């Protein structure tokens, strides 16, 4: 059976509504990948999260090196869910370094993930857009791999396929073919990518993260919400009876005077109101107690850092998780 080079789906010519549909079984790409690559048209393929977990469990039985890819801007809330299914040595790869301020110390970022798992053998920070630290990444893979096969796992949109395409571009004569998209579930099945005689990377479908705003947005909205350039942090002094709006997705009310620093896409509209307003009060309302120097994460949208302990009233699009964590920056 032939598989799509872009997403790994088994090619079929019978049902245009199912994954892997192609006009010819001899095609290199399914119709879905062809249209993503050539027309930036995205067709949603519904996948059960259990499908992805089954693949992770299978990987856990191989004992091979696993590259766990984490998006620094969208750090999953519960990475331990995935780690608990693995018995493998893990190379932690932190992607999208270019989105965070240049002044941020990278050792500080690595320390943030210390204690995550005693299976982690190394941590490498990369930027695919800037072709940053890929030599270091390849050296770590070579040093820590067990056998030829190395698995690449992570949540959707973490940058797994983009990383592999960059490795193909930099270290082989092959043309990068894995389909990449800002929308979730681009990779559908496992894809084997031969780098050289001693290394084969196996790309896997991303694990869908529930409660993320990204799961609710259209392609055009995603282009605005997902940052493509280095984020410009904005600090606001919020006083009582002032209200902050992150586009049409979030309203933030502060009970006391406080300073907060926003880390969101530069394409989003951020407004502050100095008078009572009903704007966005029809969204889901929640009250959140935040300690000093904690981050408040709007899953899929970004986060803001709080200077002083406070209580915030947050209005958020229904279905999106909001939670606190130790400050990343």
Tab-separated table of N, CA and C in Angstrom, residues 86-184:
chain	number	residue	atom	x	y	z
A	86	UNK	N	5.961	6.474	28.059
A	86	UNK	CA	7.248	6.160	27.427
A	86	UNK	C	8.221	5.537	28.414
A	87	UNK	N	9.010	4.600	27.911
A	87	UNK	CA	10.102	4.012	28.686
A	87	UNK	C	11.426	4.236	27.961
A	88	UNK	N	11.480	5.289	27.186
A	88	UNK	CA	12.607	5.531	26.288
A	88	UNK	C	13.509	6.642	26.801
A	89	UNK	N	14.775	6.661	26.348
A	89	UNK	CA	15.569	7.875	26.543
A	89	UNK	C	14.948	9.001	25.720
A	90	UNK	N	14.941	10.214	26.267
A	90	UNK	CA	14.238	11.327	25.623
A	90	UNK	C	15.188	12.491	25.401
A	91	UNK	N	15.220	12.964	24.169
A	91	UNK	CA	15.912	14.195	23.821
A	91	UNK	C	14.863	15.294	23.745
A	92	UNK	N	14.939	16.239	24.676
A	92	UNK	CA	13.960	17.324	24.722
A	92	UNK	C	14.396	18.436	23.779
A	93	UNK	N	13.558	18.762	22.799
A	93	UNK	CA	13.848	19.812	21.834
A	93	UNK	C	12.826	20.931	22.004
A	94	UNK	N	13.305	22.111	22.369
A	94	UNK	CA	12.456	23.283	22.573
A	94	UNK	C	12.501	24.137	21.315
A	95	UNK	N	11.367	24.259	20.640
A	95	UNK	CA	11.325	24.927	19.347
A	95	UNK	C	10.839	26.366	19.455
A	96	UNK	N	10.957	27.080	18.316
A	96	UNK	CA	10.447	28.445	18.144
A	96	UNK	C	11.122	29.432	19.087
A	97	UNK	N	12.429	29.240	19.278
A	97	UNK	CA	13.214	30.164	20.101
A	97	UNK	C	13.096	31.585	19.588
A	98	UNK	N	12.936	31.743	18.286
A	98	UNK	CA	12.897	33.071	17.674
A	98	UNK	C	11.679	33.890	18.080
A	99	UNK	N	10.654	33.245	18.663
A	99	UNK	CA	9.456	33.986	19.061
A	99	UNK	C	9.639	34.728	20.376
A	100	UNK	N	10.573	34.265	21.219
A	100	UNK	CA	10.784	34.871	22.528
A	100	UNK	C	11.884	35.919	22.467
A	101	UNK	N	11.890	36.871	23.385
A	101	UNK	CA	12.885	37.952	23.352
A	101	UNK	C	14.319	37.431	23.309
A	102	UNK	N	15.162	38.085	22.523
A	102	UNK	CA	16.557	37.684	22.366
A	102	UNK	C	17.290	37.756	23.700
A	103	UNK	N	16.885	38.664	24.571
A	103	UNK	CA	17.568	38.881	25.851
A	103	UNK	C	17.365	37.741	26.845
A	104	UNK	N	16.450	36.827	26.547
A	104	UNK	CA	16.146	35.744	27.479
A	104	UNK	C	17.291	34.734	27.510
A	105	UNK	N	17.815	34.452	28.695
A	105	UNK	CA	18.914	33.499	28.836
A	105	UNK	C	18.418	32.080	28.557
A	106	UNK	N	19.131	31.390	27.678
A	106	UNK	CA	18.696	30.045	27.301
A	106	UNK	C	18.919	29.036	28.410
A	107	UNK	N	19.917	29.252	29.238
A	107	UNK	CA	20.102	28.350	30.371
A	107	UNK	C	18.911	28.445	31.321
A	108	UNK	N	18.329	29.624	31.415
A	108	UNK	CA	17.119	29.811	32.230
A	108	UNK	C	15.974	28.974	31.657
A	109	UNK	N	15.867	28.939	30.338
A	109	UNK	CA	14.828	28.125	29.704
A	109	UNK	C	15.044	26.638	29.986
A	110	UNK	N	16.276	26.193	29.881
A	110	UNK	CA	16.558	24.782	30.145
A	110	UNK	C	16.261	24.426	31.596
A	111	UNK	N	16.622	25.327	32.511
A	111	UNK	CA	16.358	25.082	33.926
A	111	UNK	C	14.859	24.953	34.205
A	112	UNK	N	14.061	25.662	33.424
A	112	UNK	CA	12.614	25.643	33.615
A	112	UNK	C	12.055	24.226	33.466
A	113	UNK	N	12.725	23.417	32.641
A	113	UNK	CA	12.234	22.065	32.365
A	113	UNK	C	12.970	20.999	33.173
A	114	UNK	N	13.892	21.409	34.031
A	114	UNK	CA	14.587	20.433	34.862
A	114	UNK	C	13.605	19.740	35.797
A	115	UNK	N	13.801	18.449	35.977
A	115	UNK	CA	12.914	17.693	36.848
A	115	UNK	C	11.676	17.179	36.148
A	116	UNK	N	11.530	17.492	34.863
A	116	UNK	CA	10.362	17.030	34.123
A	116	UNK	C	10.331	15.509	34.042
A	117	UNK	N	11.497	14.897	33.801
A	117	UNK	CA	11.593	13.441	33.729
A	117	UNK	C	13.056	13.036	33.826
A	118	UNK	N	13.323	11.952	34.558
A	118	UNK	CA	14.700	11.458	34.626
A	118	UNK	C	15.098	10.688	33.374
A	119	UNK	N	14.172	10.558	32.427
A	119	UNK	CA	14.480	9.913	31.149
A	119	UNK	C	15.115	10.888	30.155
A	120	UNK	N	15.082	12.185	30.450
A	120	UNK	CA	15.638	13.179	29.526
A	120	UNK	C	17.161	13.123	29.558
A	121	UNK	N	17.763	12.853	28.396
A	121	UNK	CA	19.218	12.707	28.306
A	121	UNK	C	19.892	13.998	27.849
A	122	UNK	N	19.131	14.902	27.249
A	122	UNK	CA	19.705	16.167	26.787
A	122	UNK	C	18.561	17.112	26.430
A	123	UNK	N	18.859	18.417	26.438
A	123	UNK	CA	17.898	19.443	26.040
A	123	UNK	C	18.560	20.377	25.032
A	124	UNK	N	17.896	20.583	23.892
A	124	UNK	CA	18.426	21.451	22.844
A	124	UNK	C	17.353	22.469	22.472
A	125	UNK	N	17.747	23.731	22.372
A	125	UNK	CA	16.838	24.811	21.979
A	125	UNK	C	17.104	25.167	20.520
A	126	UNK	N	16.066	25.158	19.690
A	126	UNK	CA	16.252	25.426	18.265
A	126	UNK	C	15.260	26.470	17.753
A	127	UNK	N	15.560	26.982	16.585
A	127	UNK	CA	14.611	27.776	15.800
A	127	UNK	C	14.724	27.306	14.358
A	128	UNK	N	13.644	26.730	13.848
A	128	UNK	CA	13.656	26.282	12.455
A	128	UNK	C	13.726	27.473	11.506
A	129	UNK	N	13.012	28.540	11.814
A	129	UNK	CA	13.013	29.720	10.950
A	129	UNK	C	14.397	30.335	10.828
A	130	UNK	N	15.176	30.312	11.901
A	130	UNK	CA	16.512	30.913	11.917
A	130	UNK	C	17.617	29.882	11.682
A	131	UNK	N	17.231	28.609	11.484
A	131	UNK	CA	18.211	27.528	11.309
A	131	UNK	C	19.205	27.535	12.477
A	132	UNK	N	18.676	27.592	13.671
A	132	UNK	CA	19.462	27.841	14.884
A	132	UNK	C	19.666	26.559	15.679
A	133	UNK	N	20.930	26.230	15.985
A	133	UNK	CA	21.325	25.105	16.833
A	133	UNK	C	21.025	23.742	16.220
A	134	UNK	N	20.945	23.645	14.889
A	134	UNK	CA	20.674	22.340	14.279
A	134	UNK	C	21.907	21.435	14.293
A	135	UNK	N	23.092	22.005	14.241
A	135	UNK	CA	24.296	21.176	14.390
A	135	UNK	C	24.324	20.539	15.782
A	136	UNK	N	23.995	21.323	16.788
A	136	UNK	CA	23.943	20.806	18.153
A	136	UNK	C	22.886	19.708	18.273
A	137	UNK	N	21.749	19.908	17.617
A	137	UNK	CA	20.686	18.910	17.635
A	137	UNK	C	21.156	17.605	17.009
A	138	UNK	N	21.781	17.678	15.837
A	138	UNK	CA	22.226	16.466	15.154
A	138	UNK	C	23.306	15.739	15.952
A	139	UNK	N	24.178	16.487	16.602
A	139	UNK	CA	25.210	15.864	17.442
A	139	UNK	C	24.573	15.118	18.607
A	140	UNK	N	23.546	15.690	19.211
A	140	UNK	CA	22.882	15.053	20.340
A	140	UNK	C	22.136	13.795	19.896
A	141	UNK	N	21.497	13.858	18.728
A	141	UNK	CA	20.816	12.675	18.208
A	141	UNK	C	21.820	11.543	17.999
A	142	UNK	N	22.938	11.867	17.357
A	142	UNK	CA	23.971	10.860	17.085
A	142	UNK	C	24.519	10.256	18.370
A	143	UNK	N	24.695	11.089	19.386
A	143	UNK	CA	25.271	10.634	20.652
A	143	UNK	C	24.307	9.748	21.440
A	144	UNK	N	23.021	10.032	21.392
A	144	UNK	CA	22.076	9.389	22.298
A	144	UNK	C	21.177	8.333	21.661
A	145	UNK	N	21.192	8.206	20.348
A	145	UNK	CA	20.276	7.255	19.721
A	145	UNK	C	20.690	5.813	20.014
A	146	UNK	N	19.698	4.938	20.039
A	146	UNK	CA	19.904	3.509	20.238
A	146	UNK	C	19.340	2.807	19.010
A	147	UNK	N	20.208	2.409	18.111
A	147	UNK	CA	19.732	1.875	16.850
A	147	UNK	C	19.484	2.987	15.849
A	148	UNK	N	19.061	2.605	14.668
A	148	UNK	CA	18.896	3.558	13.565
A	148	UNK	C	17.650	4.436	13.723
A	149	UNK	N	16.560	3.861	14.254
A	149	UNK	CA	15.287	4.568	14.299
A	149	UNK	C	15.218	5.522	15.488
A	150	UNK	N	14.777	6.751	15.216
A	150	UNK	CA	14.550	7.757	16.250
A	150	UNK	C	13.149	8.329	16.031
A	151	UNK	N	12.321	8.299	17.069
A	151	UNK	CA	10.939	8.765	16.955
A	151	UNK	C	10.831	10.245	17.339
A	152	UNK	N	9.967	10.947	16.640
A	152	UNK	CA	9.723	12.366	16.906
A	152	UNK	C	8.262	12.510	17.335
A	153	UNK	N	8.048	13.009	18.569
A	153	UNK	CA	6.687	13.133	19.090
A	153	UNK	C	6.467	14.543	19.638
A	154	UNK	N	5.212	14.880	19.871
A	154	UNK	CA	4.875	16.186	20.444
A	154	UNK	C	3.407	16.484	20.225
A	155	UNK	N	2.976	17.616	20.753
A	155	UNK	CA	1.601	18.046	20.556
A	155	UNK	C	1.476	18.721	19.185
A	156	UNK	N	0.243	18.883	18.719
A	156	UNK	CA	0.025	19.526	17.430
A	156	UNK	C	0.633	20.930	17.410
A	157	UNK	N	1.165	21.307	16.255
A	157	UNK	CA	1.736	22.639	16.035
A	157	UNK	C	3.024	22.905	16.817
A	158	UNK	N	3.644	21.852	17.358
A	158	UNK	CA	4.889	22.055	18.109
A	158	UNK	C	6.074	22.324	17.194
A	159	UNK	N	5.960	21.947	15.911
A	159	UNK	CA	7.053	22.183	14.968
A	159	UNK	C	7.835	20.932	14.605
A	160	UNK	N	7.243	19.741	14.817
A	160	UNK	CA	7.940	18.487	14.529
A	160	UNK	C	8.291	18.353	13.047
A	161	UNK	N	7.273	18.490	12.200
A	161	UNK	CA	7.489	18.286	10.770
A	161	UNK	C	8.391	19.362	10.171
A	162	UNK	N	8.248	20.601	10.648
A	162	UNK	CA	9.120	21.684	10.163
A	162	UNK	C	10.574	21.407	10.535
A	163	UNK	N	10.802	20.883	11.739
A	163	UNK	CA	12.156	20.534	12.174
A	163	UNK	C	12.751	19.454	11.276
A	164	UNK	N	11.953	18.421	10.977
A	164	UNK	CA	12.448	17.331	10.129
A	164	UNK	C	12.741	17.829	8.720
A	165	UNK	N	11.864	18.670	8.183
A	165	UNK	CA	12.116	19.227	6.850
A	165	UNK	C	13.410	20.032	6.818
A	166	UNK	N	13.705	20.755	7.891
A	166	UNK	CA	14.954	21.533	7.953
A	166	UNK	C	16.162	20.599	8.010
A	167	UNK	N	16.042	19.491	8.737
A	167	UNK	CA	17.133	18.511	8.773
A	167	UNK	C	17.362	17.933	7.380
A	168	UNK	N	16.285	17.616	6.673
A	168	UNK	CA	16.413	17.120	5.299
A	168	UNK	C	17.103	18.148	4.406
A	169	UNK	N	16.730	19.394	4.575
A	169	UNK	CA	17.299	20.474	3.753
A	169	UNK	C	18.780	20.679	4.039
A	170	UNK	N	19.171	20.594	5.319
A	170	UNK	CA	20.537	20.921	5.721
A	170	UNK	C	21.514	19.753	5.610
A	171	UNK	N	21.018	18.526	5.827
A	171	UNK	CA	21.939	17.406	6.000
A	171	UNK	C	21.751	16.276	4.995
A	172	UNK	N	20.888	16.464	4.002
A	172	UNK	CA	20.705	15.449	2.968
A	172	UNK	C	20.575	16.132	1.610
A	173	UNK	N	20.516	15.316	0.575
A	173	UNK	CA	20.262	15.825	-0.774
A	173	UNK	C	18.783	15.742	-1.128
A	174	UNK	N	17.969	15.296	-0.162
A	174	UNK	CA	16.540	15.116	-0.414
A	174	UNK	C	15.792	16.446	-0.378
A	175	UNK	N	14.680	16.492	-1.077
A	175	UNK	CA	13.810	17.656	-1.050
A	175	UNK	C	12.796	17.474	0.082
A	176	UNK	N	12.696	18.437	1.017
A	176	UNK	CA	11.722	18.311	2.109
A	176	UNK	C	10.306	18.155	1.568
A	177	UNK	N	9.582	17.118	2.038
A	177	UNK	CA	8.261	16.838	1.491
A	177	UNK	C	7.161	16.743	2.540
A	178	UNK	N	7.520	16.667	3.827
A	178	UNK	CA	6.485	16.508	4.842
A	178	UNK	C	5.607	17.751	4.861
A	179	UNK	N	4.300	17.549	4.827
A	179	UNK	CA	3.358	18.661	4.809
A	179	UNK	C	3.346	19.367	6.159
A	180	UNK	N	3.479	20.684	6.117
A	180	UNK	CA	3.403	21.485	7.337
A	180	UNK	C	2.262	22.488	7.195
A	181	UNK	N	1.625	22.761	8.307
A	181	UNK	CA	0.517	23.712	8.326
A	181	UNK	C	0.335	24.205	9.742
A	182	UNK	N	-0.198	25.405	9.906
A	182	UNK	CA	-0.454	25.941	11.242
A	182	UNK	C	-1.714	25.331	11.853
A	183	UNK	N	-2.492	24.601	11.059
A	183	UNK	CA	-3.693	23.978	11.599
A	183	UNK	C	-3.356	22.619	12.190
A	184	UNK	N	-4.167	22.156	13.157
A	184	UNK	CA	-3.867	20.897	13.841
A	184	UNK	C	-4.078	19.680	12.964
